[in-house]
PDB file of C-alpha atoms in Angstrom:
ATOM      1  CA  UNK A   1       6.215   3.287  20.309  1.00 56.00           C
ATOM      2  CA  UNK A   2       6.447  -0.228  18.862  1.00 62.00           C
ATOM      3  CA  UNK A   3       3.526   0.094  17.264  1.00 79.00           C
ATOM      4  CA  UNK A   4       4.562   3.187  14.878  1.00 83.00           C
ATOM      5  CA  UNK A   5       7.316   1.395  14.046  1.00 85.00           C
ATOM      6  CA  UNK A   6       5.481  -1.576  13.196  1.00 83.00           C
ATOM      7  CA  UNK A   7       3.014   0.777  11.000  1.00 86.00           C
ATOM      8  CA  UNK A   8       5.878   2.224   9.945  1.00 88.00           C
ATOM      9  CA  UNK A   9       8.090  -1.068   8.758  1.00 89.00           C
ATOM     10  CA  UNK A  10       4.273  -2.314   7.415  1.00 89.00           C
ATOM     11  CA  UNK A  11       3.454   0.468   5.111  1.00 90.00           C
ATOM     12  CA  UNK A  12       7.209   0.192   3.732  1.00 92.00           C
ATOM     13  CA  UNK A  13       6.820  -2.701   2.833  1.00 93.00           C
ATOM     14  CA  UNK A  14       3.562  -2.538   1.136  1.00 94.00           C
ATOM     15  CA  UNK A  15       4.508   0.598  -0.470  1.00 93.00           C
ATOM     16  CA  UNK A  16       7.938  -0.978  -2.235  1.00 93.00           C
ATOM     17  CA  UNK A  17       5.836  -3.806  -2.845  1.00 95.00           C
ATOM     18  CA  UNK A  18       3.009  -1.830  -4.988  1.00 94.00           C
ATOM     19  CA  UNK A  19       6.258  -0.016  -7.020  1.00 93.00           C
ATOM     20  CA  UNK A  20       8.047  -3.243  -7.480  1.00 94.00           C
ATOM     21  CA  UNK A  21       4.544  -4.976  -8.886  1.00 94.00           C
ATOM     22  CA  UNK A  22       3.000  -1.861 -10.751  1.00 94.00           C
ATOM     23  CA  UNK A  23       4.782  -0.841 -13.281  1.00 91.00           C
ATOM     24  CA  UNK A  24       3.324   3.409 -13.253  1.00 91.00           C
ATOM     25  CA  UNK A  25       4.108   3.506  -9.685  1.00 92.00           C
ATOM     26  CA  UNK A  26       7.741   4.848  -9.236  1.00 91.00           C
ATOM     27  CA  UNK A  27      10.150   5.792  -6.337  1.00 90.00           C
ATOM     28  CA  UNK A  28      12.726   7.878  -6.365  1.00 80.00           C
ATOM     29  CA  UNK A  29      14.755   9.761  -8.736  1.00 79.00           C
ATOM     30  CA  UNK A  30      16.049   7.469 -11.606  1.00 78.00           C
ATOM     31  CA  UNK A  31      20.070   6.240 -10.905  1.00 77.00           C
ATOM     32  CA  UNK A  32      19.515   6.648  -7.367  1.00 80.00           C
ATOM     33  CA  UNK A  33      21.632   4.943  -5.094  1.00 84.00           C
ATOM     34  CA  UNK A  34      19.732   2.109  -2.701  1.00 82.00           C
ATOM     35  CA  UNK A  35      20.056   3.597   0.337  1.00 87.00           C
ATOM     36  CA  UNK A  36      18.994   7.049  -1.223  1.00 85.00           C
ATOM     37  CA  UNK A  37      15.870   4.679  -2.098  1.00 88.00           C
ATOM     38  CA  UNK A  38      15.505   3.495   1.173  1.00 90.00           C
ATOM     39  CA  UNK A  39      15.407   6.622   3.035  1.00 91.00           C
ATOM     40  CA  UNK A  40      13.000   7.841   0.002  1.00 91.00           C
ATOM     41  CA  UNK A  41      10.545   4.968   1.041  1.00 92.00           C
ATOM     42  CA  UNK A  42      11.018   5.358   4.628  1.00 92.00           C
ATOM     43  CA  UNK A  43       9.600   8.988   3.582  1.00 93.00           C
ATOM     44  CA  UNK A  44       6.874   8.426   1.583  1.00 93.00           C
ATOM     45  CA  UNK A  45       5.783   5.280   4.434  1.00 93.00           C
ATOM     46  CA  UNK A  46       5.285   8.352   7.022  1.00 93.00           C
ATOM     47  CA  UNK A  47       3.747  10.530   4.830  1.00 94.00           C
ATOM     48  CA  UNK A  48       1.314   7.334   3.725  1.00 94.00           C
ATOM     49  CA  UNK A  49       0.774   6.780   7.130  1.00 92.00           C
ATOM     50  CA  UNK A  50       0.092  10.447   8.084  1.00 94.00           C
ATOM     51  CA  UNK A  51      -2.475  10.488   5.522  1.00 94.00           C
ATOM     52  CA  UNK A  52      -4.157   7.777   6.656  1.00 92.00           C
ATOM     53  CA  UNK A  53      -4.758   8.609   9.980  1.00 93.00           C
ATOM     54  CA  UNK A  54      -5.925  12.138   9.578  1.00 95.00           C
ATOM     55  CA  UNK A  55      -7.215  12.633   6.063  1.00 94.00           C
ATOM     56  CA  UNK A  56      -8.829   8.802   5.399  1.00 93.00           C
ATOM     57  CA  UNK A  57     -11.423   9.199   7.983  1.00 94.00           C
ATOM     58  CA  UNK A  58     -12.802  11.984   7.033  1.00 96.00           C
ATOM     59  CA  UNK A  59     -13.120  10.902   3.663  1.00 95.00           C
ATOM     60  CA  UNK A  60     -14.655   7.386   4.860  1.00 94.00           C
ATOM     61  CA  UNK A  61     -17.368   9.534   6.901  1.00 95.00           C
ATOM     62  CA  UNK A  62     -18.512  12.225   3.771  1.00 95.00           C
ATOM     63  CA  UNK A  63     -18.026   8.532   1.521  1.00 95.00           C
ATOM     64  CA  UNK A  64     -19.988   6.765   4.587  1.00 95.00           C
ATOM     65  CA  UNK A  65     -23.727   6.806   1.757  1.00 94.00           C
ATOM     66  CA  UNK A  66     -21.452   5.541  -0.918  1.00 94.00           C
ATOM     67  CA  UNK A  67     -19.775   2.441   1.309  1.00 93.00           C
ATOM     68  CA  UNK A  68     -22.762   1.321   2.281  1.00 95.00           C
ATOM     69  CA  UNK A  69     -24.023   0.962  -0.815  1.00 95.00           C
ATOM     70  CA  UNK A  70     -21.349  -0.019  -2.401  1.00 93.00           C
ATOM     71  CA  UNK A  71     -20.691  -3.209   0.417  1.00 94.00           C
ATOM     72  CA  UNK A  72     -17.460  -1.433   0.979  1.00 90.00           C
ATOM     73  CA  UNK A  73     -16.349  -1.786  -2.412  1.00 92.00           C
ATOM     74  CA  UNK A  74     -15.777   2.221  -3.117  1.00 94.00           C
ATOM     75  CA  UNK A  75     -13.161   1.837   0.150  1.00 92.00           C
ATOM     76  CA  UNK A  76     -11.068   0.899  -3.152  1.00 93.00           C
ATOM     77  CA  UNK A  77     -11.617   4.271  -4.657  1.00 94.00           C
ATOM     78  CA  UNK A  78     -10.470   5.850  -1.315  1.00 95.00           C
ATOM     79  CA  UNK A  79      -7.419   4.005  -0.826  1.00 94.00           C
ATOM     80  CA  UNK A  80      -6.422   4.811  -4.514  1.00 95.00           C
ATOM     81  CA  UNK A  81      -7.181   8.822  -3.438  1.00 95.00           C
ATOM     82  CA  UNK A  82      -4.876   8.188  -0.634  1.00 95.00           C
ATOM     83  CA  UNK A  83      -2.511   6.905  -2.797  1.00 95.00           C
ATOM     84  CA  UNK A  84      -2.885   9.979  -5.230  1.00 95.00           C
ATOM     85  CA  UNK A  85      -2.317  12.281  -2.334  1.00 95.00           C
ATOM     86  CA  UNK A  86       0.825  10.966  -1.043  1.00 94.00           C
ATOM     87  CA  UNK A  87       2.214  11.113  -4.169  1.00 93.00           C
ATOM     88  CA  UNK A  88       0.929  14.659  -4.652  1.00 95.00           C
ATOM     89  CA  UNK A  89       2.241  15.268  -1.158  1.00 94.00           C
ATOM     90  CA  UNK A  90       5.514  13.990  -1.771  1.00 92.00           C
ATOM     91  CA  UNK A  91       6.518  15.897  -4.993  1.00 85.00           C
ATOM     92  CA  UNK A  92       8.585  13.918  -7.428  1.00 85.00           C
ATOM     93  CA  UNK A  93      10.044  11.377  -4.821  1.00 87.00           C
ATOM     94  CA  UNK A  94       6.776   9.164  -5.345  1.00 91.00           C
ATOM     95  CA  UNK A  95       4.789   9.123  -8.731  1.00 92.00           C
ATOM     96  CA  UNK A  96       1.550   7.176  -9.436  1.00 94.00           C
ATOM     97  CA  UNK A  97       0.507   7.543 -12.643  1.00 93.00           C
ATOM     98  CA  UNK A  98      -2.958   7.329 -13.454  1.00 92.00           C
ATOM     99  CA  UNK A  99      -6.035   6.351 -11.570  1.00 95.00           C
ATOM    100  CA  UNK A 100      -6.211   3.000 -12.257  1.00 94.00           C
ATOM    101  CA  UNK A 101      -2.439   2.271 -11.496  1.00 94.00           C
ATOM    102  CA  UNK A 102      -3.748   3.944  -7.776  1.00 95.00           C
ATOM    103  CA  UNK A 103      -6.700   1.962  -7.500  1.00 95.00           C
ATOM    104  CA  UNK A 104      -4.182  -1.561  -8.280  1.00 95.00           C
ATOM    105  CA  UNK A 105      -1.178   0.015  -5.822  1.00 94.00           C
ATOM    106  CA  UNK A 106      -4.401   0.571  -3.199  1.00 93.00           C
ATOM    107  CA  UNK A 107      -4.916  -3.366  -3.574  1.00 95.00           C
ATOM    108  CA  UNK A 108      -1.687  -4.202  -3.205  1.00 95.00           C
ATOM    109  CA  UNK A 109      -0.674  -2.141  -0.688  1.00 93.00           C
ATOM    110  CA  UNK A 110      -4.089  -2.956   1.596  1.00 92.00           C
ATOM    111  CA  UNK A 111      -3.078  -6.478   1.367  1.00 94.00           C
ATOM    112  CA  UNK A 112       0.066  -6.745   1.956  1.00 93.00           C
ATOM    113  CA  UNK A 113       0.227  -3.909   4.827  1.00 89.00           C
ATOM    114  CA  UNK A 114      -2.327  -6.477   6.149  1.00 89.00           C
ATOM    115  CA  UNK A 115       0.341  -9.331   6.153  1.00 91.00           C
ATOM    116  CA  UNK A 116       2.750  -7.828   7.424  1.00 88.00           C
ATOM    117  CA  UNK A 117       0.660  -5.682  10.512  1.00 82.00           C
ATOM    118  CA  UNK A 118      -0.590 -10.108  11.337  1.00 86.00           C
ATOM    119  CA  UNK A 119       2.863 -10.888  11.196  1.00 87.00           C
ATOM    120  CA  UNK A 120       4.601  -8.572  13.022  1.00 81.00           C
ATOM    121  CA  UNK A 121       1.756  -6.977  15.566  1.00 70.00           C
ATOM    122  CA  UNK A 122       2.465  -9.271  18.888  1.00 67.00           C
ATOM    123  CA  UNK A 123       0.713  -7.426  21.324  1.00 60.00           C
TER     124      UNK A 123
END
């Protein structure tokens, strides 16, 4: 159970991270209240997370040609597809706009998830 949570608190993080760094990446409705924005990114984390765990793989396996020729690099491209379908997923509480901005949010969001998964995952 601990480690949802910590998925959870880690993907939160990373995502409010990406919107507070990217500048097309948006949460929330505009003159929303903070904790209104906090539920909102508790939210989208879930539905992030969701995605991950059942959509990502599959894409990773059909993309499996395409990694290895790429080193790994087109993981990148996934992430930022991931990113795309969340906010497709999550209407107009989340908005990425444009590929690129998904491909930079990916980035962020891959790193800093990382970060905080070391720091907090004390198994």
């Amino acid at each position: 159970m601990t480690t949802i949570f910590v998925k959870l608190l880690a993907n939160a993080v990373a995502l409010s991270a990406a919107v507070w760094l990217v500048n097309d990446i948006t949460l929330g409705e505009p003159g929303e209240s903070t904790g209104g924005k906090a539920v909102t990114l508790l939210i989208v984390a879930l539905i992030f997370g969701v995605v991950n765990i059942v959509v990502k793989p599959i894409v990773k396996f059909f993309a499996l040609p395409l990694l290895i020729v790429t080193l790994g690099l087109f993981t990148l491209v996934i992430n930022a597809l991931m990113l795309l379908l969340t906010d497709w997923i999550s209407g107009d509480k989340f908005e990425v706009e444009g590929f690129g901005s998904a491909v930079l949010g990916g980035l962020i969001i891959s790193i800093v998830s990382w970060a905080v998964n070391l720091i907090l995952d004390r198994d």
